[in-house]
Amino acid sequence: GAVVSQHPSRVICKSGTSVKIECRSLDFQATTMFWYRQFPKKSLMLMATSNEGSKATYEQGVEKDKFLINHASLTLSTLTVTSAHPEDSSFYICSAKGQGQETQYFGPGTRLLVL
Amino acid sequence: AQSVTQLGSHVSVSEGALVLLRCNYSSSVPPYLFWYVQYPNQGLQLLLKYTTGATLVKGINGFEAEFKKSETSFHLTKPSAHMSDAAEYFCAVRTNSGYSTLTFGKGTMLLVSP
């Protein structure tokens, strides 16, 4: 149980375009979802936290207009990188947690490359 | 505020040797502690966690960790390393409040040689 999927696993896009990444909890209801960014050989940096049906809470320094997060249902959250630039290239990982759960379950990650 | 320190960005062991990955935390309230493993180009997989109760917790793949409050530590061990254990390991802490966000350590790369 507690499986989280992400789609796509890899995406290459041109600078200036927008990219949407989906995060789904497959076998549980994710009342809270988290989006992380991981730079090469670095730890995970929390970007934002979202509760189903509410606006996301962004960490300091993360541009909410650039990284749009939607958590419209208990099984789906999306991260849209708007007007992507090469410096947005990174590994984006989502995680999900159910009501009352202590554990976050992580997706397999999405490798974004902006040319 | 909470923080996690993982001593050693890289740890090298021989196959069959003891694995010890160190993690120290700081937290103003009783913490929940986690170890995750990440294989190349993959997401994180939960190895084990401590919430309450028994301070020695056993996880998957033969790993275990012991919560020592007096030392603010949660070191990860495995008696005998396998080649397949080579990966990046992250220690994380969270508090039972708010959105329950995780704070991660910087990770330790475990290298296993034949």
PDB file of C-alpha atoms in Angstrom:
ATOM      1  CA  GLY A   1       0.000   0.000   0.000  1.00  0.00           C
ATOM      2  CA  ALA A   2       0.810   3.728   0.104  1.00  0.00           C
ATOM      3  CA  VAL A   3       1.958   4.128  -3.482  1.00  0.00           C
ATOM      4  CA  VAL A   4       2.553   7.539  -5.007  1.00  0.00           C
ATOM      5  CA  SER A   5       3.085   8.007  -8.719  1.00  0.00           C
ATOM      6  CA  GLN A   6       4.401  10.931 -10.728  1.00  0.00           C
ATOM      7  CA  HIS A   7       4.007  11.730 -14.364  1.00  0.00           C
ATOM      8  CA  PRO A   8       5.990  12.306 -16.435  1.00  0.00           C
ATOM      9  CA  SER A   9       9.181  10.717 -15.169  1.00  0.00           C
ATOM     10  CA  ARG A  10      11.266  12.842 -17.507  1.00  0.00           C
ATOM     11  CA  VAL A  11      10.479  15.935 -19.512  1.00  0.00           C
ATOM     12  CA  ILE A  12      12.523  18.133 -21.792  1.00  0.00           C
ATOM     13  CA  CYS A  13      11.100  21.489 -22.786  1.00  0.00           C
ATOM     14  CA  LYS A  14      12.127  24.701 -24.425  1.00  0.00           C
ATOM     15  CA  SER A  15      12.820  27.824 -22.417  1.00  0.00           C
ATOM     16  CA  GLY A  16       9.671  29.906 -21.973  1.00  0.00           C
ATOM     17  CA  THR A  17       7.214  27.046 -22.081  1.00  0.00           C
ATOM     18  CA  SER A  18       5.199  25.678 -19.157  1.00  0.00           C
ATOM     19  CA  VAL A  19       5.404  22.159 -17.814  1.00  0.00           C
ATOM     20  CA  LYS A  20       2.866  20.333 -15.665  1.00  0.00           C
ATOM     21  CA  ILE A  21       3.856  17.503 -13.343  1.00  0.00           C
ATOM     22  CA  GLU A  22       1.233  15.246 -11.802  1.00  0.00           C
ATOM     23  CA  CYS A  23       1.423  13.518  -8.458  1.00  0.00           C
ATOM     24  CA  ARG A  24      -1.108  10.845  -7.579  1.00  0.00           C
ATOM     25  CA  SER A  25      -1.735   8.769  -4.492  1.00  0.00           C
ATOM     26  CA  LEU A  26      -2.873   5.431  -5.869  1.00  0.00           C
ATOM     27  CA  ASP A  27      -4.251   3.608  -2.851  1.00  0.00           C
ATOM     28  CA  PHE A  28      -4.944   6.185  -0.182  1.00  0.00           C
ATOM     29  CA  GLN A  29      -6.451   9.611   0.200  1.00  0.00           C
ATOM     30  CA  ALA A  30      -3.749  12.241   0.416  1.00  0.00           C
ATOM     31  CA  THR A  31      -5.043  15.072   2.525  1.00  0.00           C
ATOM     32  CA  THR A  32      -1.644  16.736   2.344  1.00  0.00           C
ATOM     33  CA  MET A  33       0.843  16.737  -0.503  1.00  0.00           C
ATOM     34  CA  PHE A  34       4.331  18.143  -0.573  1.00  0.00           C
ATOM     35  CA  TRP A  35       6.531  19.243  -3.456  1.00  0.00           C
ATOM     36  CA  TYR A  36      10.301  19.067  -3.192  1.00  0.00           C
ATOM     37  CA  ARG A  37      13.139  20.021  -5.441  1.00  0.00           C
ATOM     38  CA  GLN A  38      16.433  18.191  -5.393  1.00  0.00           C
ATOM     39  CA  PHE A  39      19.608  19.576  -6.893  1.00  0.00           C
ATOM     40  CA  PRO A  40      22.428  17.241  -7.940  1.00  0.00           C
ATOM     41  CA  LYS A  41      24.201  15.741  -4.928  1.00  0.00           C
ATOM     42  CA  LYS A  42      22.022  17.828  -2.614  1.00  0.00           C
ATOM     43  CA  SER A  43      19.260  17.154  -0.165  1.00  0.00           C
ATOM     44  CA  LEU A  44      15.593  17.738  -0.764  1.00  0.00           C
ATOM     45  CA  MET A  45      14.330  21.276  -0.540  1.00  0.00           C
ATOM     46  CA  LEU A  46      10.675  21.663   0.380  1.00  0.00           C
ATOM     47  CA  MET A  47       8.969  23.989  -2.064  1.00  0.00           C
ATOM     48  CA  ALA A  48       5.399  23.955  -0.870  1.00  0.00           C
ATOM     49  CA  THR A  49       2.763  22.119   1.101  1.00  0.00           C
ATOM     50  CA  SER A  50      -0.803  21.759  -0.039  1.00  0.00           C
ATOM     51  CA  ASN A  51      -3.925  20.520   1.628  1.00  0.00           C
ATOM     52  CA  GLU A  52      -6.763  19.279  -0.523  1.00  0.00           C
ATOM     53  CA  GLY A  53      -9.067  22.108  -1.498  1.00  0.00           C
ATOM     54  CA  SER A  54      -6.820  24.825  -0.067  1.00  0.00           C
ATOM     55  CA  LYS A  55      -4.193  27.117  -1.465  1.00  0.00           C
ATOM     56  CA  ALA A  56      -0.661  25.837  -1.182  1.00  0.00           C
ATOM     57  CA  THR A  57       1.717  27.191   1.419  1.00  0.00           C
ATOM     58  CA  TYR A  58       5.036  28.084  -0.172  1.00  0.00           C
ATOM     59  CA  GLU A  59       8.387  28.029   1.538  1.00  0.00           C
ATOM     60  CA  GLN A  60      10.387  31.223   1.729  1.00  0.00           C
ATOM     61  CA  GLY A  61      12.117  32.029  -1.517  1.00  0.00           C
ATOM     62  CA  VAL A  62       9.839  29.908  -3.717  1.00  0.00           C
ATOM     63  CA  GLU A  63       7.937  31.950  -6.288  1.00  0.00           C
ATOM     64  CA  LYS A  64       4.283  30.980  -6.110  1.00  0.00           C
ATOM     65  CA  ASP A  65       3.519  32.556  -9.489  1.00  0.00           C
ATOM     66  CA  LYS A  66       6.225  30.502 -11.123  1.00  0.00           C
ATOM     67  CA  PHE A  67       5.489  27.194  -9.418  1.00  0.00           C
ATOM     68  CA  LEU A  68       1.726  26.777  -9.498  1.00  0.00           C
ATOM     69  CA  ILE A  69       0.355  24.050  -7.295  1.00  0.00           C
ATOM     70  CA  ASN A  70      -3.129  22.651  -7.480  1.00  0.00           C
ATOM     71  CA  HIS A  71      -4.480  20.023  -5.094  1.00  0.00           C
ATOM     72  CA  ALA A  72      -7.989  19.656  -6.393  1.00  0.00           C
ATOM     73  CA  SER A  73      -8.724  16.154  -5.167  1.00  0.00           C
ATOM     74  CA  LEU A  74      -7.655  13.736  -2.476  1.00  0.00           C
ATOM     75  CA  THR A  75      -5.576  11.760  -4.951  1.00  0.00           C
ATOM     76  CA  LEU A  76      -4.090  14.335  -7.281  1.00  0.00           C
ATOM     77  CA  SER A  77      -1.813  17.329  -7.008  1.00  0.00           C
ATOM     78  CA  THR A  78      -0.151  19.134  -9.893  1.00  0.00           C
ATOM     79  CA  LEU A  79       2.907  21.343 -10.081  1.00  0.00           C
ATOM     80  CA  THR A  80       3.144  23.647 -13.081  1.00  0.00           C
ATOM     81  CA  VAL A  81       6.450  25.284 -13.808  1.00  0.00           C
ATOM     82  CA  THR A  82       5.488  28.386 -15.758  1.00  0.00           C
ATOM     83  CA  SER A  83       7.765  30.057 -18.292  1.00  0.00           C
ATOM     84  CA  ALA A  84      10.493  27.585 -17.535  1.00  0.00           C
ATOM     85  CA  HIS A  85      14.130  28.613 -17.723  1.00  0.00           C
ATOM     86  CA  PRO A  86      17.286  26.490 -17.730  1.00  0.00           C
ATOM     87  CA  GLU A  87      17.845  27.205 -14.034  1.00  0.00           C
ATOM     88  CA  ASP A  88      14.548  25.444 -13.318  1.00  0.00           C
ATOM     89  CA  SER A  89      16.098  22.204 -14.507  1.00  0.00           C
ATOM     90  CA  SER A  90      16.034  19.866 -11.561  1.00  0.00           C
ATOM     91  CA  PHE A  91      14.589  16.718 -10.040  1.00  0.00           C
ATOM     92  CA  TYR A  92      11.116  17.383  -8.643  1.00  0.00           C
ATOM     93  CA  ILE A  93       9.695  14.960  -6.104  1.00  0.00           C
ATOM     94  CA  CYS A  94       6.256  14.910  -4.559  1.00  0.00           C
ATOM     95  CA  SER A  95       5.105  13.181  -1.413  1.00  0.00           C
ATOM     96  CA  ALA A  96       1.719  12.527   0.074  1.00  0.00           C
ATOM     97  CA  LYS A  97       0.313  11.953   3.518  1.00  0.00           C
ATOM     98  CA  GLY A  98      -3.098  10.818   4.629  1.00  0.00           C
ATOM     99  CA  GLN A  99      -5.125  12.204   7.482  1.00  0.00           C
ATOM    100  CA  GLY A 100      -3.528  11.239  10.769  1.00  0.00           C
ATOM    101  CA  GLN A 101      -0.578   9.478   9.120  1.00  0.00           C
ATOM    102  CA  GLU A 102       2.926  10.158  10.398  1.00  0.00           C
ATOM    103  CA  THR A 103       4.655   9.111   7.221  1.00  0.00           C
ATOM    104  CA  GLN A 104       5.067  10.875   3.909  1.00  0.00           C
ATOM    105  CA  TYR A 105       5.167   8.559   0.922  1.00  0.00           C
ATOM    106  CA  PHE A 106       7.263   9.737  -1.961  1.00  0.00           C
ATOM    107  CA  GLY A 107       6.759   9.581  -5.677  1.00  0.00           C
ATOM    108  CA  PRO A 108       9.541   8.421  -7.994  1.00  0.00           C
ATOM    109  CA  GLY A 109      10.395  11.952  -9.075  1.00  0.00           C
ATOM    110  CA  THR A 110      10.330  13.910 -12.340  1.00  0.00           C
ATOM    111  CA  ARG A 111      13.512  14.955 -14.082  1.00  0.00           C
ATOM    112  CA  LEU A 112      12.972  18.333 -15.782  1.00  0.00           C
ATOM    113  CA  LEU A 113      15.442  19.639 -18.332  1.00  0.00           C
ATOM    114  CA  VAL A 114      14.852  23.089 -19.774  1.00  0.00           C
ATOM    115  CA  LEU A 115      16.818  23.884 -22.903  1.00  0.00           C
TER     116      LEU A 115
ATOM    117  CA  ALA B   1      12.846  24.954  14.564  1.00  0.00           C
ATOM    118  CA  GLN B   2      14.218  21.537  13.797  1.00  0.00           C
ATOM    119  CA  SER B   3      17.348  20.445  12.016  1.00  0.00           C
ATOM    120  CA  VAL B   4      19.157  17.280  11.030  1.00  0.00           C
ATOM    121  CA  THR B   5      22.868  16.643  10.760  1.00  0.00           C
ATOM    122  CA  GLN B   6      24.236  13.637   8.947  1.00  0.00           C
ATOM    123  CA  LEU B   7      27.906  13.108   9.624  1.00  0.00           C
ATOM    124  CA  GLY B   8      29.812  12.145   6.512  1.00  0.00           C
ATOM    125  CA  SER B   9      28.611  12.807   3.005  1.00  0.00           C
ATOM    126  CA  HIS B  10      30.118   9.463   1.971  1.00  0.00           C
ATOM    127  CA  VAL B  11      30.593   6.207   3.864  1.00  0.00           C
ATOM    128  CA  SER B  12      32.495   3.308   2.318  1.00  0.00           C
ATOM    129  CA  VAL B  13      32.252  -0.266   3.559  1.00  0.00           C
ATOM    130  CA  SER B  14      33.151  -3.668   2.259  1.00  0.00           C
ATOM    131  CA  GLU B  15      30.486  -6.209   1.456  1.00  0.00           C
ATOM    132  CA  GLY B  16      29.622  -8.070   4.641  1.00  0.00           C
ATOM    133  CA  ALA B  17      30.833  -5.305   6.931  1.00  0.00           C
ATOM    134  CA  LEU B  18      28.797  -3.361   9.442  1.00  0.00           C
ATOM    135  CA  VAL B  19      26.986  -0.304   8.137  1.00  0.00           C
ATOM    136  CA  LEU B  20      26.685   2.730  10.421  1.00  0.00           C
ATOM    137  CA  LEU B  21      25.176   5.965   9.152  1.00  0.00           C
ATOM    138  CA  ARG B  22      24.992   8.750  11.701  1.00  0.00           C
ATOM    139  CA  CYS B  23      22.144  11.163  12.245  1.00  0.00           C
ATOM    140  CA  ASN B  24      21.728  13.800  14.923  1.00  0.00           C
ATOM    141  CA  TYR B  25      18.727  16.033  15.213  1.00  0.00           C
ATOM    142  CA  SER B  26      17.519  19.052  17.061  1.00  0.00           C
ATOM    143  CA  SER B  27      13.908  19.619  17.894  1.00  0.00           C
ATOM    144  CA  SER B  28      12.112  21.674  20.498  1.00  0.00           C
ATOM    145  CA  VAL B  29       9.397  19.046  20.860  1.00  0.00           C
ATOM    146  CA  PRO B  30       9.447  15.241  20.809  1.00  0.00           C
ATOM    147  CA  PRO B  31      10.359  14.313  17.259  1.00  0.00           C
ATOM    148  CA  TYR B  32       9.266  11.778  14.760  1.00  0.00           C
ATOM    149  CA  LEU B  33      12.337  10.440  12.964  1.00  0.00           C
ATOM    150  CA  PHE B  34      12.692   8.775   9.595  1.00  0.00           C
ATOM    151  CA  TRP B  35      15.300   7.186   7.393  1.00  0.00           C
ATOM    152  CA  TYR B  36      14.751   7.157   3.655  1.00  0.00           C
ATOM    153  CA  VAL B  37      16.832   5.560   0.896  1.00  0.00           C
ATOM    154  CA  GLN B  38      17.189   6.925  -2.614  1.00  0.00           C
ATOM    155  CA  TYR B  39      18.541   4.910  -5.513  1.00  0.00           C
ATOM    156  CA  PRO B  40      19.886   6.791  -8.552  1.00  0.00           C
ATOM    157  CA  ASN B  41      17.246   8.737 -10.451  1.00  0.00           C
ATOM    158  CA  GLN B  42      14.492   7.491  -8.191  1.00  0.00           C
ATOM    159  CA  GLY B  43      12.328   8.933  -5.443  1.00  0.00           C
ATOM    160  CA  LEU B  44      12.687   8.191  -1.763  1.00  0.00           C
ATOM    161  CA  GLN B  45      11.710   4.941  -0.142  1.00  0.00           C
ATOM    162  CA  LEU B  46      10.942   4.746   3.563  1.00  0.00           C
ATOM    163  CA  LEU B  47      13.363   2.458   5.409  1.00  0.00           C
ATOM    164  CA  LEU B  48      12.044   2.895   8.920  1.00  0.00           C
ATOM    165  CA  LYS B  49      10.574   5.388  11.324  1.00  0.00           C
ATOM    166  CA  TYR B  50      10.373   6.200  15.002  1.00  0.00           C
ATOM    167  CA  THR B  51       7.283   7.841  16.391  1.00  0.00           C
ATOM    168  CA  THR B  52       6.709   6.653  19.964  1.00  0.00           C
ATOM    169  CA  GLY B  53       7.294   3.517  21.993  1.00  0.00           C
ATOM    170  CA  ALA B  54      10.224   1.173  21.449  1.00  0.00           C
ATOM    171  CA  THR B  55      13.367   3.122  20.728  1.00  0.00           C
ATOM    172  CA  LEU B  56      14.947   0.412  18.583  1.00  0.00           C
ATOM    173  CA  VAL B  57      13.083   0.240  15.319  1.00  0.00           C
ATOM    174  CA  LYS B  58      13.544  -2.297  12.578  1.00  0.00           C
ATOM    175  CA  GLY B  59      13.006  -1.500   8.946  1.00  0.00           C
ATOM    176  CA  ILE B  60      13.204  -3.084   5.558  1.00  0.00           C
ATOM    177  CA  ASN B  61      16.260  -4.735   4.038  1.00  0.00           C
ATOM    178  CA  GLY B  62      17.738  -5.586   7.446  1.00  0.00           C
ATOM    179  CA  PHE B  63      18.242  -1.999   8.596  1.00  0.00           C
ATOM    180  CA  GLU B  64      17.511  -0.775  12.078  1.00  0.00           C
ATOM    181  CA  ALA B  65      17.911   2.453  14.009  1.00  0.00           C
ATOM    182  CA  GLU B  66      17.879   3.415  17.650  1.00  0.00           C
ATOM    183  CA  PHE B  67      16.396   6.613  19.000  1.00  0.00           C
ATOM    184  CA  LYS B  68      18.579   7.975  21.798  1.00  0.00           C
ATOM    185  CA  LYS B  69      17.004  11.036  23.318  1.00  0.00           C
ATOM    186  CA  SER B  70      19.960  11.843  25.554  1.00  0.00           C
ATOM    187  CA  GLU B  71      22.255  11.934  22.542  1.00  0.00           C
ATOM    188  CA  THR B  72      19.646  13.403  20.145  1.00  0.00           C
ATOM    189  CA  SER B  73      20.659  10.691  17.730  1.00  0.00           C
ATOM    190  CA  PHE B  74      18.983   8.246  15.383  1.00  0.00           C
ATOM    191  CA  HIS B  75      21.823   6.303  13.780  1.00  0.00           C
ATOM    192  CA  LEU B  76      21.088   3.730  11.085  1.00  0.00           C
ATOM    193  CA  THR B  77      22.793   0.346  11.173  1.00  0.00           C
ATOM    194  CA  LYS B  78      22.901  -2.926   9.303  1.00  0.00           C
ATOM    195  CA  PRO B  79      25.020  -5.862  10.468  1.00  0.00           C
ATOM    196  CA  SER B  80      26.200  -6.951   7.031  1.00  0.00           C
ATOM    197  CA  ALA B  81      26.311  -4.760   3.939  1.00  0.00           C
ATOM    198  CA  HIS B  82      25.186  -5.992   0.547  1.00  0.00           C
ATOM    199  CA  MET B  83      26.189  -4.541  -2.789  1.00  0.00           C
ATOM    200  CA  SER B  84      22.544  -3.639  -3.338  1.00  0.00           C
ATOM    201  CA  ASP B  85      22.644  -1.340  -0.298  1.00  0.00           C
ATOM    202  CA  ALA B  86      24.716   1.196  -2.225  1.00  0.00           C
ATOM    203  CA  ALA B  87      22.506   4.286  -2.379  1.00  0.00           C
ATOM    204  CA  GLU B  88      21.925   7.689  -0.810  1.00  0.00           C
ATOM    205  CA  TYR B  89      20.407   7.683   2.660  1.00  0.00           C
ATOM    206  CA  PHE B  90      18.496  10.588   4.166  1.00  0.00           C
ATOM    207  CA  CYS B  91      17.582  11.134   7.786  1.00  0.00           C
ATOM    208  CA  ALA B  92      14.561  13.334   8.439  1.00  0.00           C
ATOM    209  CA  VAL B  93      12.735  14.776  11.403  1.00  0.00           C
ATOM    210  CA  ARG B  94       9.280  16.186  11.826  1.00  0.00           C
ATOM    211  CA  THR B  95       7.187  17.434  14.665  1.00  0.00           C
ATOM    212  CA  ASN B  96       3.615  16.538  15.351  1.00  0.00           C
ATOM    213  CA  SER B  97       2.286  19.973  14.623  1.00  0.00           C
ATOM    214  CA  GLY B  98       1.135  22.150  11.797  1.00  0.00           C
ATOM    215  CA  TYR B  99       1.513  20.657   8.362  1.00  0.00           C
ATOM    216  CA  SER B 100       4.005  18.148   9.736  1.00  0.00           C
ATOM    217  CA  THR B 101       6.739  19.102   7.332  1.00  0.00           C
ATOM    218  CA  LEU B 102       9.877  17.027   7.138  1.00  0.00           C
ATOM    219  CA  THR B 103      13.316  18.471   7.564  1.00  0.00           C
ATOM    220  CA  PHE B 104      15.970  16.417   5.790  1.00  0.00           C
ATOM    221  CA  GLY B 105      19.626  15.967   6.419  1.00  0.00           C
ATOM    222  CA  LYS B 106      22.012  16.467   3.529  1.00  0.00           C
ATOM    223  CA  GLY B 107      22.242  12.766   2.873  1.00  0.00           C
ATOM    224  CA  THR B 108      24.964  10.152   3.105  1.00  0.00           C
ATOM    225  CA  MET B 109      26.085   8.170   0.093  1.00  0.00           C
ATOM    226  CA  LEU B 110      26.809   4.570   1.045  1.00  0.00           C
ATOM    227  CA  LEU B 111      29.425   2.899  -1.126  1.00  0.00           C
ATOM    228  CA  VAL B 112      29.828  -0.878  -0.904  1.00  0.00           C
ATOM    229  CA  SER B 113      32.887  -2.552  -2.340  1.00  0.00           C
ATOM    230  CA  PRO B 114      33.300  -6.258  -3.094  1.00  0.00           C
TER     231      PRO B 114
END
